[in-house]
XYZ file of N, CA and C in Angstrom:
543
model
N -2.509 12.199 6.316
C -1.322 11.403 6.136
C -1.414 10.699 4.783
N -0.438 10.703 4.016
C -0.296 10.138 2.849
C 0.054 8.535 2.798
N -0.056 8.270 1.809
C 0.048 6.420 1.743
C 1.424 6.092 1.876
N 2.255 7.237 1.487
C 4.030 6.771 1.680
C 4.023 7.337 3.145
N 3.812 7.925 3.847
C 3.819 8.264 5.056
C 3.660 6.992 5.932
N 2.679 6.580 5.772
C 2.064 5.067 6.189
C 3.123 4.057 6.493
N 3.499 3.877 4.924
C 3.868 2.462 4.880
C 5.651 2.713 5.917
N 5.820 3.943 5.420
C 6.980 4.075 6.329
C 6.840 3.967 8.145
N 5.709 4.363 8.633
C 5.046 4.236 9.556
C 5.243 2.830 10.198
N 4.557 1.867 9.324
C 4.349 0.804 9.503
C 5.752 -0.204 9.645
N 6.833 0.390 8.793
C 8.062 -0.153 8.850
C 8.688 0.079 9.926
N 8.790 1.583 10.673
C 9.547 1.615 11.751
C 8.741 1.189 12.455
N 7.741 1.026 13.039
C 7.101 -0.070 13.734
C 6.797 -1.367 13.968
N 6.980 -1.900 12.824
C 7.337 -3.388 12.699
C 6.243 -4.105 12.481
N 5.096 -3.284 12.166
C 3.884 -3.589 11.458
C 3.867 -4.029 9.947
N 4.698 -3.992 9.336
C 5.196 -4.754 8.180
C 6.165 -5.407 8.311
N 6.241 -6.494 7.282
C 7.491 -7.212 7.303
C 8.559 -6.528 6.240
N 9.744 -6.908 6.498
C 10.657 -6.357 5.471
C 10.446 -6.598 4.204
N 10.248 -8.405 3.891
C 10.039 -8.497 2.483
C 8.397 -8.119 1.559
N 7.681 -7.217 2.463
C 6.451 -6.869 2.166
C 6.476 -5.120 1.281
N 8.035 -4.573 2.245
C 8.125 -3.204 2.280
C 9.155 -3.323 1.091
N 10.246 -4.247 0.805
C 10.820 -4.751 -0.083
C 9.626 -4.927 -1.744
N 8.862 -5.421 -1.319
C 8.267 -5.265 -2.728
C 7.545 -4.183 -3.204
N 7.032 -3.268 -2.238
C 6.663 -1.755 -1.851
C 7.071 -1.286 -2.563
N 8.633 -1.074 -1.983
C 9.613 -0.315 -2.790
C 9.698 -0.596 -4.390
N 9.907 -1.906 -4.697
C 10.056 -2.104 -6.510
C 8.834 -1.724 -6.655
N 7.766 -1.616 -6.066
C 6.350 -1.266 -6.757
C 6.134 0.589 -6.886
N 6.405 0.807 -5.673
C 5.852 2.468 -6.076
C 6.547 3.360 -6.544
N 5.862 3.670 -7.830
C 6.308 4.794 -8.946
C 6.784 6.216 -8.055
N 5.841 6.532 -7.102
C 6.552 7.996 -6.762
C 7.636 7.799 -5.786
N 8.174 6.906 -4.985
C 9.284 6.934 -4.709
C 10.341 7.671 -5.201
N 10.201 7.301 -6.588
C 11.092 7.723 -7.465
C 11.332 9.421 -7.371
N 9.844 10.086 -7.400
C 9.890 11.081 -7.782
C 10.031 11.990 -6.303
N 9.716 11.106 -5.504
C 9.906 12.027 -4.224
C 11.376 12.280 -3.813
N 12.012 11.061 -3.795
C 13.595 10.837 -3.115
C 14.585 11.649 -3.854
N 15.068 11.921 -3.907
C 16.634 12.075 -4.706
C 17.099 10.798 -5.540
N 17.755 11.160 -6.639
C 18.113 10.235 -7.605
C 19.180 8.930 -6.753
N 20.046 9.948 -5.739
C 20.877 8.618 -5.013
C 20.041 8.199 -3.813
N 19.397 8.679 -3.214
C 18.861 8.438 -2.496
C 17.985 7.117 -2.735
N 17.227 6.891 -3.523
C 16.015 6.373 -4.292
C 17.048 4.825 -4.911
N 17.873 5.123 -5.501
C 19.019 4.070 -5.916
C 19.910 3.114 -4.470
N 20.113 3.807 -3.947
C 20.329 3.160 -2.276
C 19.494 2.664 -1.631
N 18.090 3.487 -1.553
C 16.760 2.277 -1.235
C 16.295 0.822 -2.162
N 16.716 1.297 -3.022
C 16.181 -0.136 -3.900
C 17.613 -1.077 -3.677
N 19.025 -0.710 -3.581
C 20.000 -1.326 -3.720
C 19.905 -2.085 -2.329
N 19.192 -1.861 -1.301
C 19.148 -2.379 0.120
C 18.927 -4.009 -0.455
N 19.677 -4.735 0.727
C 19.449 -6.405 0.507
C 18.958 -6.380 1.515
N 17.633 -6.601 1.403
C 16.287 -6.727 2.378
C 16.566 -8.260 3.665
N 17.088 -9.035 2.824
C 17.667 -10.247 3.563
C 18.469 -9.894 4.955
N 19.794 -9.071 5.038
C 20.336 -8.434 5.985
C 19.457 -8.125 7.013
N 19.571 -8.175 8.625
C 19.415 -7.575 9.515
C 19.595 -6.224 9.426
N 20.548 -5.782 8.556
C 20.314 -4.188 9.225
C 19.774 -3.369 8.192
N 19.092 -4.229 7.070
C 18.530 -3.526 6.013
C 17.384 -2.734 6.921
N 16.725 -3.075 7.915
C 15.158 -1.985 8.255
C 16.651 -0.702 8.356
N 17.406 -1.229 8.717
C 18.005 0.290 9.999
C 18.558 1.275 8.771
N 19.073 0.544 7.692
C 19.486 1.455 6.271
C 18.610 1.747 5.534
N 17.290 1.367 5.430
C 15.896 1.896 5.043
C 15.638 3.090 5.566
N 15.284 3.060 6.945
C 15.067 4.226 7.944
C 16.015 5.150 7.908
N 17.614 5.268 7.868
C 18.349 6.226 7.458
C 17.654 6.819 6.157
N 17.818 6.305 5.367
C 17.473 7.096 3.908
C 16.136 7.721 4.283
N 15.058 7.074 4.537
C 13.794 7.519 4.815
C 13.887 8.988 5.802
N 14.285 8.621 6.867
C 13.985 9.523 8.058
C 14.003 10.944 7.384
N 14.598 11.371 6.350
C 15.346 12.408 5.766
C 13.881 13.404 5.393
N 13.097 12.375 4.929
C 11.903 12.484 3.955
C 10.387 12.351 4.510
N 10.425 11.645 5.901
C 9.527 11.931 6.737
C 9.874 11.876 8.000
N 8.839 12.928 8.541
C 8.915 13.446 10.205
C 8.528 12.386 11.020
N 9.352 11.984 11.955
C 9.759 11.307 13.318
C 8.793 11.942 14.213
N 9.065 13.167 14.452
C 7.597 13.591 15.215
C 6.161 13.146 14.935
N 5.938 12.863 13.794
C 4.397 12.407 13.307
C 4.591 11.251 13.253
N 5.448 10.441 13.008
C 5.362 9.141 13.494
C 5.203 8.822 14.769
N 6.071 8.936 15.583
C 5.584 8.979 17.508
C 4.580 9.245 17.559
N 3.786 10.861 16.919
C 2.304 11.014 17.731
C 1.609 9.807 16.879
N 1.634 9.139 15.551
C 0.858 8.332 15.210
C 1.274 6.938 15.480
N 2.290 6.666 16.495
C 2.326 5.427 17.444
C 1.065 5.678 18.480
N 1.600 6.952 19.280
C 1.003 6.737 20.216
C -0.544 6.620 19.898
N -0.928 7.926 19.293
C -2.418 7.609 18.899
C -3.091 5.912 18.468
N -2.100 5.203 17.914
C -2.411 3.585 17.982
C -2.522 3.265 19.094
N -1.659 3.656 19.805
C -1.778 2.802 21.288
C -3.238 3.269 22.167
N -3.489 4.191 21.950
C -4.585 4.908 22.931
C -5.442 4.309 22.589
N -5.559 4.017 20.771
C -7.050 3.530 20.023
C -6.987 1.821 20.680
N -6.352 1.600 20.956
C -6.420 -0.100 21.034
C -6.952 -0.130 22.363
N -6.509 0.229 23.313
C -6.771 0.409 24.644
C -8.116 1.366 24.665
N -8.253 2.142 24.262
C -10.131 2.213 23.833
C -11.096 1.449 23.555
N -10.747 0.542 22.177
C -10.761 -0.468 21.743
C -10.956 -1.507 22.802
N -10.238 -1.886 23.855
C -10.163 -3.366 24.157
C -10.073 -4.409 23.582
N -8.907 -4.853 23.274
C -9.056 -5.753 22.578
C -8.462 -6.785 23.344
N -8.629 -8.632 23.157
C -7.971 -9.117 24.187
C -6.777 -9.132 24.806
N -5.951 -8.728 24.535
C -4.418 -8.176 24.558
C -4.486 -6.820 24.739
N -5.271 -6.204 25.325
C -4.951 -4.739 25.409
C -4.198 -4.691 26.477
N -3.674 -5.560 27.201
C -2.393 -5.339 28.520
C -1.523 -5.200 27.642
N -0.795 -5.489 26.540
C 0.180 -5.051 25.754
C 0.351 -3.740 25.627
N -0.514 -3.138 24.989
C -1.070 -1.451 24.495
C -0.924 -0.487 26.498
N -1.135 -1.440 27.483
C -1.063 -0.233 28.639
C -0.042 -0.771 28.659
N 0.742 -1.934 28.364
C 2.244 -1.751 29.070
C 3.341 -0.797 28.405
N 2.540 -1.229 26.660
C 3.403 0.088 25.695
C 3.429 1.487 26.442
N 2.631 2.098 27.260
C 2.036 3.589 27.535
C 3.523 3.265 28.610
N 3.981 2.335 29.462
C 5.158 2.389 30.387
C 6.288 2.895 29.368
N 6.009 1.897 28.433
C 7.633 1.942 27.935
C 7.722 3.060 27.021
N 6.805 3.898 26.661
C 6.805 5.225 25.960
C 7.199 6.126 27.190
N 6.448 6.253 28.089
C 7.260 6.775 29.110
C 9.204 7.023 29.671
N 8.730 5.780 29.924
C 10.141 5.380 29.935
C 10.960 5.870 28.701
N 10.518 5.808 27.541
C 11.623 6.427 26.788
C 11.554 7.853 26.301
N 10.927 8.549 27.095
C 11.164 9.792 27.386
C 9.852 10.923 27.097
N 8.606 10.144 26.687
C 7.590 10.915 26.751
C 6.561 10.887 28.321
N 7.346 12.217 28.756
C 7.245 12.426 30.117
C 5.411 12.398 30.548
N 4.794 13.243 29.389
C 3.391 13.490 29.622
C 2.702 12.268 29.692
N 3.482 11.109 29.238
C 2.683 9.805 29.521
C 2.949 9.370 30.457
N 2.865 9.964 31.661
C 3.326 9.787 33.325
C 1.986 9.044 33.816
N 0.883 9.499 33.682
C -0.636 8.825 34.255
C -1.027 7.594 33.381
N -0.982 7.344 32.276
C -1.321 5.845 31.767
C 0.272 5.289 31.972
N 1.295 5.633 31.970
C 2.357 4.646 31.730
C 2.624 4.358 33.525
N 2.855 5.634 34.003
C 2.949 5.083 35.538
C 1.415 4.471 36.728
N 0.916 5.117 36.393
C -0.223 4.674 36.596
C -1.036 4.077 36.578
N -1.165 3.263 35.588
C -1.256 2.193 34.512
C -0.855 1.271 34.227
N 0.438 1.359 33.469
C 1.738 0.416 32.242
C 1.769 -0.060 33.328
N 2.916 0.588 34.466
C 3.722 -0.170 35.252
C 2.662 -1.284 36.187
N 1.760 -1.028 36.314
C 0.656 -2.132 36.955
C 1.166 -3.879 36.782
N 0.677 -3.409 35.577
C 0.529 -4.354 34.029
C 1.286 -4.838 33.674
N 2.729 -4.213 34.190
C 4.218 -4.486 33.644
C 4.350 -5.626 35.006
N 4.473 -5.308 36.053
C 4.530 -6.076 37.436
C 3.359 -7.018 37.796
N 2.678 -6.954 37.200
C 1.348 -8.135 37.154
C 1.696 -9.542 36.822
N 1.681 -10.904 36.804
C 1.621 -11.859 36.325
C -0.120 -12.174 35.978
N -0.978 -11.421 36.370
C -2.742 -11.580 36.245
C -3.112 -10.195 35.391
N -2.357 -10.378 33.941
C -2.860 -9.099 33.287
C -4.209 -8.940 32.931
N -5.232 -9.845 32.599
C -6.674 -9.932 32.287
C -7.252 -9.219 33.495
N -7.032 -9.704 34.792
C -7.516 -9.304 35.822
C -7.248 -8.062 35.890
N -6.134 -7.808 36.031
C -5.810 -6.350 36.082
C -6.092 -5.308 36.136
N -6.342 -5.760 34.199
C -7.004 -5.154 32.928
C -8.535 -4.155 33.250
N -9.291 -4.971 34.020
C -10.371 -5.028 34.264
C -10.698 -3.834 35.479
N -9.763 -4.192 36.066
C -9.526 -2.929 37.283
C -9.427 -1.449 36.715
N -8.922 -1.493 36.005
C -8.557 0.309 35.325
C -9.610 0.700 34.464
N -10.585 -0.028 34.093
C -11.830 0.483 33.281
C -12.816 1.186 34.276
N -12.934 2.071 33.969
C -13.345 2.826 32.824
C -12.094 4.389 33.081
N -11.809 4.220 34.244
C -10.693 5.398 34.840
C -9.921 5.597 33.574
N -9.103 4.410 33.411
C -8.011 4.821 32.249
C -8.522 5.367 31.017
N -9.784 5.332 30.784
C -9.963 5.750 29.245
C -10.056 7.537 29.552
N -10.413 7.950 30.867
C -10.377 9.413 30.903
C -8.631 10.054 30.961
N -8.012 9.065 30.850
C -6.623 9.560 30.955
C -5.887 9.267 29.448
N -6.449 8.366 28.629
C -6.169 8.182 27.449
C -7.039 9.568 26.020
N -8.526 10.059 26.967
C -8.840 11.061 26.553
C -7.800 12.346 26.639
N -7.569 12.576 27.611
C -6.441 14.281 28.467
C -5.687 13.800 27.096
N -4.445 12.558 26.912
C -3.552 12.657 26.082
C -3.801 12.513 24.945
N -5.293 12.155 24.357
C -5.602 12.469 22.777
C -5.991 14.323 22.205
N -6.642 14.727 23.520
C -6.909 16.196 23.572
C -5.408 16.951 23.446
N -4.527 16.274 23.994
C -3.162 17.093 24.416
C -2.765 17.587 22.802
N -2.887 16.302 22.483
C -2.484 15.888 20.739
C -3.000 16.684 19.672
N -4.640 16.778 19.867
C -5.115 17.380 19.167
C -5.303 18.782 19.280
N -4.836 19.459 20.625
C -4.823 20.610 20.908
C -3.367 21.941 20.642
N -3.075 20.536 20.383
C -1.251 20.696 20.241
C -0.812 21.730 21.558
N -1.471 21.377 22.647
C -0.487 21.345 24.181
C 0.599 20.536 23.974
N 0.828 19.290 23.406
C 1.611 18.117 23.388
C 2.408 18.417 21.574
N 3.401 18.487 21.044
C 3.886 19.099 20.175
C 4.910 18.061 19.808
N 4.831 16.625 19.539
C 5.852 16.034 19.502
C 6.735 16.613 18.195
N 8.089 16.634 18.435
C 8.774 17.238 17.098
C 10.052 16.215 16.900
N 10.317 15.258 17.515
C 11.208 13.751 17.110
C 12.220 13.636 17.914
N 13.436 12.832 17.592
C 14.084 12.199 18.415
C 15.822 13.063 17.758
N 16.583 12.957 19.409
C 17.506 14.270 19.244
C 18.855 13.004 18.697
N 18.058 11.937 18.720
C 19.132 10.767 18.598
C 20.359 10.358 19.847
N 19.990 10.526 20.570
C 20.145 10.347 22.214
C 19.333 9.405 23.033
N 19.938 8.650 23.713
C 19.181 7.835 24.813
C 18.098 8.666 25.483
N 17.088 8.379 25.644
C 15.956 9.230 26.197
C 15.477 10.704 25.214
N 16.002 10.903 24.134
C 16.105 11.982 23.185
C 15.165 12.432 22.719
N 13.645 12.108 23.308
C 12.449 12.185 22.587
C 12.087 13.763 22.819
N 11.570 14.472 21.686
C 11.705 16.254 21.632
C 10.432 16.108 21.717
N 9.641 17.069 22.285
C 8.497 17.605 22.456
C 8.396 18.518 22.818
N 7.387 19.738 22.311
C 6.838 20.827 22.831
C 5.987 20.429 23.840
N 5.378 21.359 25.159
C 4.869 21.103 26.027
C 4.273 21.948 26.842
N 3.112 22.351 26.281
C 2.254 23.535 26.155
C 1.389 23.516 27.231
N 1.061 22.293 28.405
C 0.395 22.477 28.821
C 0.024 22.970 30.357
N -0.865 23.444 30.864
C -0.796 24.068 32.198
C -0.455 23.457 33.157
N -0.012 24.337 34.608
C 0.821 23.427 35.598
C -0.309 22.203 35.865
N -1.823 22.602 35.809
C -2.835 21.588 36.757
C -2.848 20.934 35.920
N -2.287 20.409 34.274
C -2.654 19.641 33.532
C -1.379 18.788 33.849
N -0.238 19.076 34.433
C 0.823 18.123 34.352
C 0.976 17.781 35.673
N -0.060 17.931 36.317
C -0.127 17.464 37.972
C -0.314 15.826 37.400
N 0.605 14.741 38.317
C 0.020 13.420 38.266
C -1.619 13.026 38.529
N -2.629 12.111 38.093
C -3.618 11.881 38.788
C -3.564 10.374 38.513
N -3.634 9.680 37.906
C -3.029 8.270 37.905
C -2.144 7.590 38.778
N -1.001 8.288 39.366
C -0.275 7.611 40.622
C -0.127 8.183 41.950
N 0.635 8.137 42.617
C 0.726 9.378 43.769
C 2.234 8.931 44.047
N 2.680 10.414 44.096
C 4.699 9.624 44.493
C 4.565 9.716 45.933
């Protein structure tokens, strides 16, 4: 992944601030050379101040990098943190719900299995504590999925629930084991 890949990364995620990505922009020389001449002139013309400047950033951007590699390099954050442990890692399993929920089905065993715990908990520390060491073998299956490319994310159809993925993997791999319906 490249350093403009990143920072765009970091923007639709909200891991930067606007006026951080705002000075980004007046700073990096290849912008220039990557974008289109109007293209590149409409990103800098953005008034970063506005609310809907991220959302007219990301138009121009999206054009220029893949949505699919962004999702798999959300999720891959989320898995690493929740590996990780960090004190807030009930955040990171509740994220695995709401990725679910918005339409990445294969995250059925950490998000249902898991998230939703965490999501309905008022004792997330406690919780937390309950799913170790289980959940990290289910955060393994979906880093393997990734890296095996069984799991093929390819982006969003721009639809409610619109999330595209290839989905390569065998029936016993998409059996639930995290919940039971």
């Amino acid at each position: 992944m490249n350093t403009l890949e990143l920072v765009f990364f970091k923007l639709v995620s909200h891991e930067i601030e606007l006026s951080e990505f705002e000075s980004w922009v007046y700073s990096e020389s290849r912008l220039e050379e990557i974008l289109s001449s109007d293209d590149y002139l409409e990103l800098i013309s953005i008034n970063y101040k506005t609310p809907s400047s991220l959302y007219e950033a990301q138009k121009i951007l999206t054009s220029y990098f893949s949505m699919g590699k962004y999702y798999e390099w959300n999720i891959r954050n989320i898995l690493q943190k929740i590996v990780e442990k960090p004190n807030d890692v009930h955040k990171y399993i509740e994220q695995c719900y709401n990725l679910y929920c918005e339409g990445f089905g294969f995250m059925d065993n950490l998000g249902l299995g898991y998230g939703l715990g965490i999501t309905c908990s008022d004792y997330h520390n406690e919780k937390v504590d309950d799913y170790y060491p289980q959940i990290l073998g289910e955060v393994d299956k979906v880093v393997e999925w990734l890296d095996s490319g069984k799991i093929v994310i390819t982006g969003h159809s721009g639809e409610y629930h619109g999330i595209e993925y290839e989905d390569n993997r065998s029936v016993i791999e998409k059996e639930p084991t995290g919940y039971k319906i």
